[in-house]
Amino acid sequence: MGGLATPAVLVDLDVLERNIARMAARAREAGVNLRPHAKTHKCPQIGRLQRAAGAWGLSLAKVGEAEVFAEAGFDDLFVAYPVVGEDKGRRLLALADRVRLAVGVDSVEGARTVAGPFREAARELEVLLKVDVGYGRVGVLPEHAKDVARRIADLPGLRLRGLFTHAGHGYLAETQAGVDEVARLEGQRLAATASDLRAAGLTIDEVSVGSTPTAARAMRVPGVTECRPGNYVFHDASQVGLGTCGVDDCALTVLATVVSVPAPDRAVVDAGSKTLSSDPLRPRPGGHGQVLGRRSRVDRLSEEHGVIAVVEGESFRVGERLRILPNHACVVANLHDRLIGVSGDRVEAVLEVAARGQVR
Ligand SMILES: Cc1ncc(COP(=O)(O)O)c(C=O)c1O
């Protein structure tokens, strides 16, 4: 590892594989299908490990990400995002020739835009209606789901496969009990909505939940059929803060060099917001990364500088290399072309972040 130029993003392959195996085992035990969210890593190499461990397909956030993963040989993809636009509909039509495909929708207007090219080609795009179980981002409220689902199911060019949700508000729960409650409601609200829709004569095959903090509990709620955690492959300081995992379960760290120690209480590394991202620590703000093996943390960032607030009793020297546990691993991966796979201190692999930058 001594030969690596810094800053570099390291992925401990042993921890990565253990995280992948654990989540796969959880899903098997809960009797649900695992469709990990690959926007976390955007690496086909990691997607293959997830598939080998039993994932039955992948989730993506963007049509462009799905195109990259289809090209890499993945054949069952769900764009877990309300996709809107006829241009996207045309790209999805091309993609549907090659893979089993579904996309998210949360409005009749939006669904109509992607349906157009499928209707003209006398084909059907499978869609899942996004339901808001409390996050307050996208998705229809459970009480509106029946009406919107019926109108979407009636649109020529679409087939309603099911419902999905993402309980991102779990990241704001300050206690383990709070996360558990979000997870319980995530599963129960979505499963209850699915029952309502079925009672109204709609076909709902898939009931898909998922975020890393809520996955273990939400996937066990009766009626849930699929789970889509993403971050669990790497974990990060926020997952540690939420109690999802321990520091030893974090696979992704940033290797950085101390470039300046201008004062006893301040050391500066060559990893700033362009490397660590400026995402806050969850559930409570608290700096921009934990220095592994030390109590000091990165307290402030500019683009190319990470300023460590040196705690009493610790010291840093110029040239020293540190491993920093970032607040949010998904955005860190997205900032880099490649991740360095390590086992202990040995470099074992280079992981291409192939779907990086696919924002359309
Ligand atoms: C729709 C959707 N599903 C699944 C996930 C995966 O959640 P996590 O990264 O907490 O595992 C996300 C993450 O943002 C998401 O937006």
Short mmCIF file of C-alpha atoms and ligand atoms in Angstrom, two decimals:
data_model
loop_
_atom_site.label_atom_id
_atom_site.label_comp_id
_atom_site.label_asym_id
_atom_site.label_seq_id
_atom_site.Cartn_x
_atom_site.Cartn_y
_atom_site.Cartn_z
CA MET A 1 0.00 0.00 0.00
CA GLY A 2 3.06 2.19 0.51
CA GLY A 3 3.28 2.79 -3.25
CA LEU A 4 -0.24 4.20 -3.59
CA ALA A 5 -0.59 7.86 -4.45
CA THR A 6 -2.90 9.67 -2.05
CA PRO A 7 -5.67 10.41 -1.60
CA ALA A 8 -6.89 6.95 -2.53
CA VAL A 9 -10.10 5.14 -1.72
CA LEU A 10 -9.44 1.72 -0.20
CA VAL A 11 -11.91 -1.12 -0.01
CA ASP A 12 -11.07 -3.92 2.37
CA LEU A 13 -12.10 -6.92 0.29
CA ASP A 14 -12.46 -9.24 3.27
CA VAL A 15 -14.87 -6.88 5.00
CA LEU A 16 -16.69 -6.23 1.72
CA GLU A 17 -17.28 -9.94 1.14
CA ARG A 18 -18.36 -10.46 4.72
CA ASN A 19 -20.89 -7.61 4.47
CA ILE A 20 -22.23 -9.02 1.21
CA ALA A 21 -22.54 -12.52 2.65
CA ARG A 22 -24.26 -11.30 5.82
CA MET A 23 -26.96 -9.33 4.04
CA ALA A 24 -27.54 -12.20 1.62
CA ALA A 25 -27.94 -14.60 4.56
CA ARG A 26 -30.39 -12.20 6.25
CA ALA A 27 -32.52 -11.99 3.13
CA ARG A 28 -32.50 -15.79 2.73
CA GLU A 29 -33.55 -16.26 6.36
CA ALA A 30 -36.32 -13.65 5.97
CA GLY A 31 -37.48 -15.35 2.77
CA VAL A 32 -37.21 -12.19 0.62
CA ASN A 33 -35.34 -11.50 -2.58
CA LEU A 34 -32.32 -9.25 -2.31
CA ARG A 35 -31.92 -6.57 -4.95
CA PRO A 36 -29.00 -4.47 -3.66
CA HIS A 37 -28.80 -0.84 -4.67
CA ALA A 38 -25.68 -0.63 -6.85
CA LYS A 39 -25.60 3.17 -6.84
CA THR A 40 -23.49 2.75 -3.69
CA HIS A 41 -20.52 1.24 -5.55
CA LYS A 42 -21.31 1.55 -9.28
CA CYS A 43 -18.78 -1.26 -9.78
CA PRO A 44 -19.77 -4.30 -11.85
CA GLN A 45 -17.06 -6.25 -10.00
CA ILE A 46 -18.88 -5.69 -6.69
CA GLY A 47 -22.25 -6.37 -8.34
CA ARG A 48 -20.91 -9.78 -9.40
CA LEU A 49 -19.96 -10.58 -5.81
CA GLN A 50 -23.49 -9.64 -4.71
CA ARG A 51 -24.99 -11.81 -7.44
CA ALA A 52 -22.75 -14.74 -6.55
CA ALA A 53 -23.91 -14.42 -2.93
CA GLY A 54 -27.55 -14.71 -4.02
CA ALA A 55 -28.79 -11.26 -5.10
CA TRP A 56 -31.45 -11.89 -7.71
CA GLY A 57 -31.03 -8.53 -9.42
CA LEU A 58 -29.73 -5.03 -8.84
CA SER A 59 -31.31 -1.63 -8.19
CA LEU A 60 -29.92 1.49 -9.81
CA ALA A 61 -30.78 5.17 -9.51
CA LYS A 62 -30.34 6.25 -13.12
CA VAL A 63 -31.11 4.91 -16.58
CA GLY A 64 -27.45 5.50 -17.46
CA GLU A 65 -26.33 3.32 -14.55
CA ALA A 66 -28.68 0.58 -15.74
CA GLU A 67 -27.16 0.83 -19.23
CA VAL A 68 -23.66 0.37 -17.83
CA PHE A 69 -24.69 -2.64 -15.74
CA ALA A 70 -26.59 -4.19 -18.66
CA GLU A 71 -23.45 -3.82 -20.78
CA ALA A 72 -21.51 -5.57 -18.00
CA GLY A 73 -23.84 -8.59 -18.23
CA PHE A 74 -26.44 -7.97 -15.51
CA ASP A 75 -29.84 -9.14 -16.70
CA ASP A 76 -32.36 -8.08 -14.04
CA LEU A 77 -32.37 -4.37 -13.24
CA PHE A 78 -34.71 -2.01 -11.42
CA VAL A 79 -34.26 1.75 -11.70
CA ALA A 80 -35.54 2.62 -8.21
CA TYR A 81 -36.33 6.23 -9.02
CA PRO A 82 -39.32 8.02 -10.54
CA VAL A 83 -38.10 8.09 -14.13
CA VAL A 84 -39.65 10.87 -16.21
CA GLY A 85 -39.12 11.79 -19.88
CA GLU A 86 -39.82 10.35 -23.28
CA ASP A 87 -36.06 10.34 -24.04
CA LYS A 88 -35.63 8.04 -21.04
CA GLY A 89 -38.55 5.93 -22.26
CA ARG A 90 -36.78 5.38 -25.58
CA ARG A 91 -33.56 4.33 -23.84
CA LEU A 92 -35.53 2.02 -21.55
CA LEU A 93 -37.17 0.42 -24.59
CA ALA A 94 -33.73 -0.43 -25.99
CA LEU A 95 -32.65 -1.72 -22.58
CA ALA A 96 -35.77 -3.88 -22.22
CA ASP A 97 -34.60 -5.91 -25.23
CA ARG A 98 -31.58 -7.04 -23.25
CA VAL A 99 -32.63 -7.33 -19.60
CA ARG A 100 -35.60 -7.95 -17.32
CA LEU A 101 -36.35 -4.34 -16.50
CA ALA A 102 -38.52 -2.22 -14.23
CA VAL A 103 -38.51 1.43 -13.22
CA GLY A 104 -40.08 3.49 -10.46
CA VAL A 105 -43.00 5.87 -10.98
CA ASP A 106 -44.88 8.11 -8.60
CA SER A 107 -47.27 10.06 -10.83
CA VAL A 108 -49.57 9.42 -13.76
CA GLU A 109 -47.99 12.32 -15.67
CA GLY A 110 -44.48 10.95 -15.23
CA ALA A 111 -45.49 7.37 -15.99
CA ARG A 112 -47.16 8.51 -19.22
CA THR A 113 -43.86 9.97 -20.49
CA VAL A 114 -41.95 6.68 -20.20
CA ALA A 115 -44.95 4.65 -21.40
CA GLY A 116 -45.08 6.44 -24.79
CA PRO A 117 -42.25 4.63 -26.60
CA PHE A 118 -43.40 1.25 -25.19
CA ARG A 119 -47.00 1.87 -26.30
CA GLU A 120 -45.86 2.80 -29.82
CA ALA A 121 -43.73 -0.37 -29.97
CA ALA A 122 -46.66 -2.44 -28.65
CA ARG A 123 -44.52 -3.41 -25.67
CA GLU A 124 -44.90 -3.08 -21.89
CA LEU A 125 -42.53 -1.53 -19.38
CA GLU A 126 -42.85 -2.91 -15.85
CA VAL A 127 -43.18 -0.23 -13.19
CA LEU A 128 -43.29 -0.11 -9.39
CA LEU A 129 -45.23 2.68 -7.73
CA LYS A 130 -43.22 4.51 -5.11
CA VAL A 131 -45.00 4.94 -1.80
CA ASP A 132 -43.91 7.47 0.83
CA VAL A 133 -43.85 5.72 4.21
CA GLY A 134 -42.66 8.82 6.07
CA TYR A 135 -39.47 10.08 4.46
CA GLY A 136 -41.22 12.98 2.74
CA ARG A 137 -39.15 12.92 -0.44
CA VAL A 138 -40.81 11.29 -3.45
CA GLY A 139 -43.66 8.80 -3.54
CA VAL A 140 -47.43 8.87 -3.16
CA LEU A 141 -48.94 8.75 0.29
CA PRO A 142 -50.45 5.33 1.15
CA GLU A 143 -53.97 6.80 1.08
CA HIS A 144 -53.51 7.97 -2.52
CA ALA A 145 -51.78 4.82 -3.77
CA LYS A 146 -54.92 3.00 -4.95
CA ASP A 147 -56.10 5.81 -7.19
CA VAL A 148 -52.66 6.52 -8.70
CA ALA A 149 -51.85 2.80 -9.10
CA ARG A 150 -55.11 2.12 -10.91
CA ARG A 151 -54.57 4.99 -13.34
CA ILE A 152 -50.97 3.94 -13.98
CA ALA A 153 -51.97 0.29 -14.46
CA ASP A 154 -54.50 1.45 -17.07
CA LEU A 155 -51.88 3.30 -19.14
CA PRO A 156 -51.09 1.45 -22.39
CA GLY A 157 -47.40 0.54 -22.53
CA LEU A 158 -47.04 -0.15 -18.79
CA ARG A 159 -47.52 -3.10 -16.47
CA LEU A 160 -47.66 -2.48 -12.73
CA ARG A 161 -45.28 -4.96 -11.07
CA GLY A 162 -45.66 -3.70 -7.52
CA LEU A 163 -44.81 -1.12 -4.88
CA PHE A 164 -41.54 0.15 -3.48
CA THR A 165 -40.37 2.52 -0.78
CA HIS A 166 -37.20 3.83 0.81
CA ALA A 167 -37.22 4.85 4.48
CA GLY A 168 -34.43 7.42 4.25
CA HIS A 169 -35.71 9.06 7.43
CA GLY A 170 -34.16 6.12 9.29
CA TYR A 171 -30.90 8.05 8.91
CA LEU A 172 -32.27 10.75 11.20
CA ALA A 173 -33.40 8.43 13.99
CA GLU A 174 -31.24 9.14 16.98
CA THR A 175 -31.62 5.81 18.76
CA GLN A 176 -31.63 2.15 17.77
CA ALA A 177 -35.25 1.97 18.91
CA GLY A 178 -36.02 4.89 16.61
CA VAL A 179 -34.42 3.14 13.61
CA ASP A 180 -36.33 -0.05 14.44
CA GLU A 181 -39.61 1.85 14.55
CA VAL A 182 -38.94 3.43 11.15
CA ALA A 183 -38.14 -0.05 9.78
CA ARG A 184 -41.28 -1.61 11.23
CA LEU A 185 -43.49 1.12 9.78
CA GLU A 186 -41.64 0.95 6.46
CA GLY A 187 -42.55 -2.72 6.06
CA GLN A 188 -46.02 -2.52 7.58
CA ARG A 189 -47.19 0.56 5.69
CA LEU A 190 -46.01 -0.81 2.37
CA ALA A 191 -47.44 -4.29 2.97
CA ALA A 192 -50.78 -2.79 4.10
CA THR A 193 -50.88 -0.61 0.98
CA ALA A 194 -50.21 -3.68 -1.17
CA SER A 195 -53.12 -5.50 0.53
CA ASP A 196 -55.46 -2.55 -0.12
CA LEU A 197 -54.51 -2.46 -3.77
CA ARG A 198 -54.97 -6.20 -4.19
CA ALA A 199 -58.38 -5.96 -2.51
CA ALA A 200 -59.26 -3.35 -5.13
CA GLY A 201 -58.39 -5.85 -7.89
CA LEU A 202 -54.88 -4.66 -8.77
CA THR A 203 -52.06 -7.15 -9.23
CA ILE A 204 -49.15 -6.41 -6.90
CA ASP A 205 -46.40 -8.99 -7.26
CA GLU A 206 -43.54 -7.06 -5.66
CA VAL A 207 -43.45 -5.27 -2.30
CA SER A 208 -39.97 -3.81 -2.12
CA VAL A 209 -38.41 -2.05 0.90
CA GLY A 210 -34.90 -1.11 1.73
CA SER A 211 -32.21 1.02 3.22
CA THR A 212 -29.17 -0.23 5.10
CA PRO A 213 -30.21 0.87 8.63
CA THR A 214 -33.75 -0.51 8.27
CA ALA A 215 -33.14 -3.57 6.06
CA ALA A 216 -32.74 -6.27 8.70
CA ARG A 217 -36.03 -5.45 10.35
CA ALA A 218 -38.14 -4.22 7.41
CA MET A 219 -37.42 -7.34 5.35
CA ARG A 220 -38.96 -9.54 8.06
CA VAL A 221 -42.35 -7.82 7.96
CA PRO A 222 -44.93 -10.24 6.50
CA GLY A 223 -45.93 -9.25 2.99
CA VAL A 224 -42.55 -7.80 2.03
CA THR A 225 -41.09 -9.66 -0.96
CA GLU A 226 -37.88 -7.78 -1.80
CA CYS A 227 -35.22 -5.69 -0.08
CA ARG A 228 -32.88 -3.10 -1.65
CA PRO A 229 -30.12 -2.01 0.75
CA GLY A 230 -27.11 -0.36 -0.88
CA ASN A 231 -24.64 1.11 1.59
CA TYR A 232 -24.18 -2.16 3.53
CA VAL A 233 -21.41 -3.34 1.20
CA PHE A 234 -19.12 -0.59 2.53
CA HIS A 235 -20.81 0.91 5.61
CA ASP A 236 -19.41 4.21 6.91
CA ALA A 237 -19.17 6.50 9.93
CA SER A 238 -22.90 7.26 9.71
CA GLN A 239 -23.83 3.58 9.87
CA VAL A 240 -21.57 3.28 12.92
CA GLY A 241 -23.31 6.34 14.43
CA LEU A 242 -26.71 4.77 13.77
CA GLY A 243 -25.68 1.49 15.37
CA THR A 244 -26.07 -0.48 12.12
CA CYS A 245 -22.52 -1.82 12.37
CA GLY A 246 -19.18 -1.43 14.11
CA VAL A 247 -16.05 0.26 12.76
CA ASP A 248 -14.65 -3.20 11.92
CA ASP A 249 -17.56 -3.71 9.50
CA CYS A 250 -16.59 -0.65 7.43
CA ALA A 251 -14.93 -1.72 4.18
CA LEU A 252 -14.29 1.68 2.60
CA THR A 253 -11.71 4.12 3.94
CA VAL A 254 -9.76 7.00 2.45
CA LEU A 255 -5.98 6.80 2.54
CA ALA A 256 -4.64 10.32 2.97
CA THR A 257 -1.29 11.97 3.68
CA VAL A 258 -0.71 14.62 6.33
CA VAL A 259 0.56 17.59 4.35
CA SER A 260 0.78 20.20 7.09
CA VAL A 261 0.82 20.45 10.88
CA PRO A 262 0.59 24.21 11.34
CA ALA A 263 -0.33 24.07 15.04
CA PRO A 264 -0.37 21.39 17.76
CA ASP A 265 -4.16 21.23 17.59
CA ARG A 266 -4.37 21.14 13.78
CA ALA A 267 -3.17 18.74 11.10
CA VAL A 268 -4.15 18.90 7.45
CA VAL A 269 -4.52 15.97 5.04
CA ASP A 270 -4.65 15.93 1.24
CA ALA A 271 -8.27 14.72 1.25
CA GLY A 272 -10.86 17.48 1.14
CA SER A 273 -14.45 17.62 -0.03
CA LYS A 274 -13.47 16.37 -3.50
CA THR A 275 -12.43 13.11 -1.88
CA LEU A 276 -14.44 12.76 1.33
CA SER A 277 -17.55 14.60 0.06
CA SER A 278 -19.22 17.22 2.24
CA ASP A 279 -22.07 14.95 3.33
CA PRO A 280 -22.86 15.36 7.03
CA LEU A 281 -22.46 12.66 9.63
CA ARG A 282 -25.76 10.92 10.51
CA PRO A 283 -27.78 10.86 12.65
CA ARG A 284 -26.13 13.95 14.21
CA PRO A 285 -23.60 16.22 12.49
CA GLY A 286 -20.05 15.72 13.76
CA GLY A 287 -17.17 16.46 11.46
CA HIS A 288 -16.21 14.91 8.14
CA GLY A 289 -14.48 11.66 8.90
CA GLN A 290 -12.97 9.64 11.71
CA VAL A 291 -9.21 9.01 11.67
CA LEU A 292 -8.89 5.26 12.20
CA GLY A 293 -6.97 4.26 15.30
CA ARG A 294 -7.17 7.80 16.73
CA ARG A 295 -9.75 9.88 18.52
CA SER A 296 -9.14 12.94 16.32
CA ARG A 297 -11.44 13.54 13.41
CA VAL A 298 -11.62 15.66 10.28
CA ASP A 299 -13.39 18.73 11.49
CA ARG A 300 -13.51 20.99 8.47
CA LEU A 301 -13.10 20.61 4.73
CA SER A 302 -12.23 22.70 1.77
CA GLU A 303 -11.92 21.19 -1.69
CA GLU A 304 -8.39 19.81 -1.31
CA HIS A 305 -7.83 20.09 2.45
CA GLY A 306 -9.17 18.07 5.32
CA VAL A 307 -8.47 19.82 8.61
CA ILE A 308 -8.12 17.47 11.56
CA ALA A 309 -8.90 18.85 15.00
CA VAL A 310 -6.13 17.15 16.99
CA VAL A 311 -7.37 16.06 20.38
CA GLU A 312 -5.32 16.34 23.53
CA GLY A 313 -2.70 13.60 23.75
CA GLU A 314 -2.51 12.92 20.01
CA SER A 315 -0.12 14.28 17.43
CA PHE A 316 0.43 13.97 13.69
CA ARG A 317 3.52 14.45 11.55
CA VAL A 318 3.91 15.68 8.00
CA GLY A 319 4.17 12.76 5.59
CA GLU A 320 2.25 10.39 7.83
CA ARG A 321 -0.45 8.33 6.09
CA LEU A 322 -3.86 7.96 7.70
CA ARG A 323 -6.99 6.00 7.00
CA ILE A 324 -10.14 8.04 7.33
CA LEU A 325 -13.61 6.59 7.72
CA PRO A 326 -15.91 8.89 5.72
CA ASN A 327 -19.41 9.97 6.71
CA HIS A 328 -21.08 8.59 3.58
CA ALA A 329 -19.35 5.90 1.53
CA CYS A 330 -21.72 6.04 -1.48
CA VAL A 331 -20.82 9.61 -2.36
CA VAL A 332 -17.11 8.94 -1.82
CA ALA A 333 -17.20 6.08 -4.34
CA ASN A 334 -18.99 8.37 -6.79
CA LEU A 335 -16.14 10.89 -6.57
CA HIS A 336 -13.47 8.44 -7.76
CA ASP A 337 -12.75 6.57 -10.99
CA ARG A 338 -11.43 3.54 -9.19
CA LEU A 339 -11.33 2.01 -5.75
CA ILE A 340 -8.31 0.09 -4.51
CA GLY A 341 -9.18 -3.37 -3.22
CA VAL A 342 -6.95 -4.35 -0.29
CA SER A 343 -6.59 -7.31 2.01
CA GLY A 344 -4.84 -6.22 5.18
CA ASP A 345 -2.04 -3.99 3.87
CA ARG A 346 -1.78 -5.72 0.46
CA VAL A 347 -3.24 -4.21 -2.69
CA GLU A 348 -5.23 -6.99 -4.39
CA ALA A 349 -7.45 -5.39 -7.02
CA VAL A 350 -8.53 -2.23 -8.76
CA LEU A 351 -12.30 -1.78 -8.84
CA GLU A 352 -13.50 0.42 -11.68
CA VAL A 353 -16.39 2.71 -10.73
CA ALA A 354 -17.78 2.07 -14.18
CA ALA A 355 -21.18 3.70 -13.73
CA ARG A 356 -19.74 6.82 -12.17
CA GLY A 357 -21.03 10.09 -13.59
CA GLN A 358 -24.16 8.50 -15.11
CA VAL A 359 -26.47 11.22 -13.92
CA ARG A 360 -28.98 10.92 -16.78
C1 LIG B 1 -34.82 4.31 -3.59
C2 LIG B 1 -33.68 3.80 -2.79
N1 LIG B 1 -33.63 2.49 -2.51
C3 LIG B 1 -32.62 1.96 -1.80
C4 LIG B 1 -31.59 2.75 -1.31
C5 LIG B 1 -30.48 2.13 -0.52
O1 LIG B 1 -30.39 2.68 0.77
P1 LIG B 1 -29.05 2.60 1.63
O2 LIG B 1 -28.02 3.36 0.89
O3 LIG B 1 -29.42 3.16 2.94
O4 LIG B 1 -28.71 1.17 1.73
C6 LIG B 1 -31.61 4.14 -1.60
C7 LIG B 1 -30.55 5.01 -1.11
O5 LIG B 1 -30.54 6.19 -1.25
C8 LIG B 1 -32.68 4.67 -2.35
O6 LIG B 1 -32.76 5.97 -2.64
#
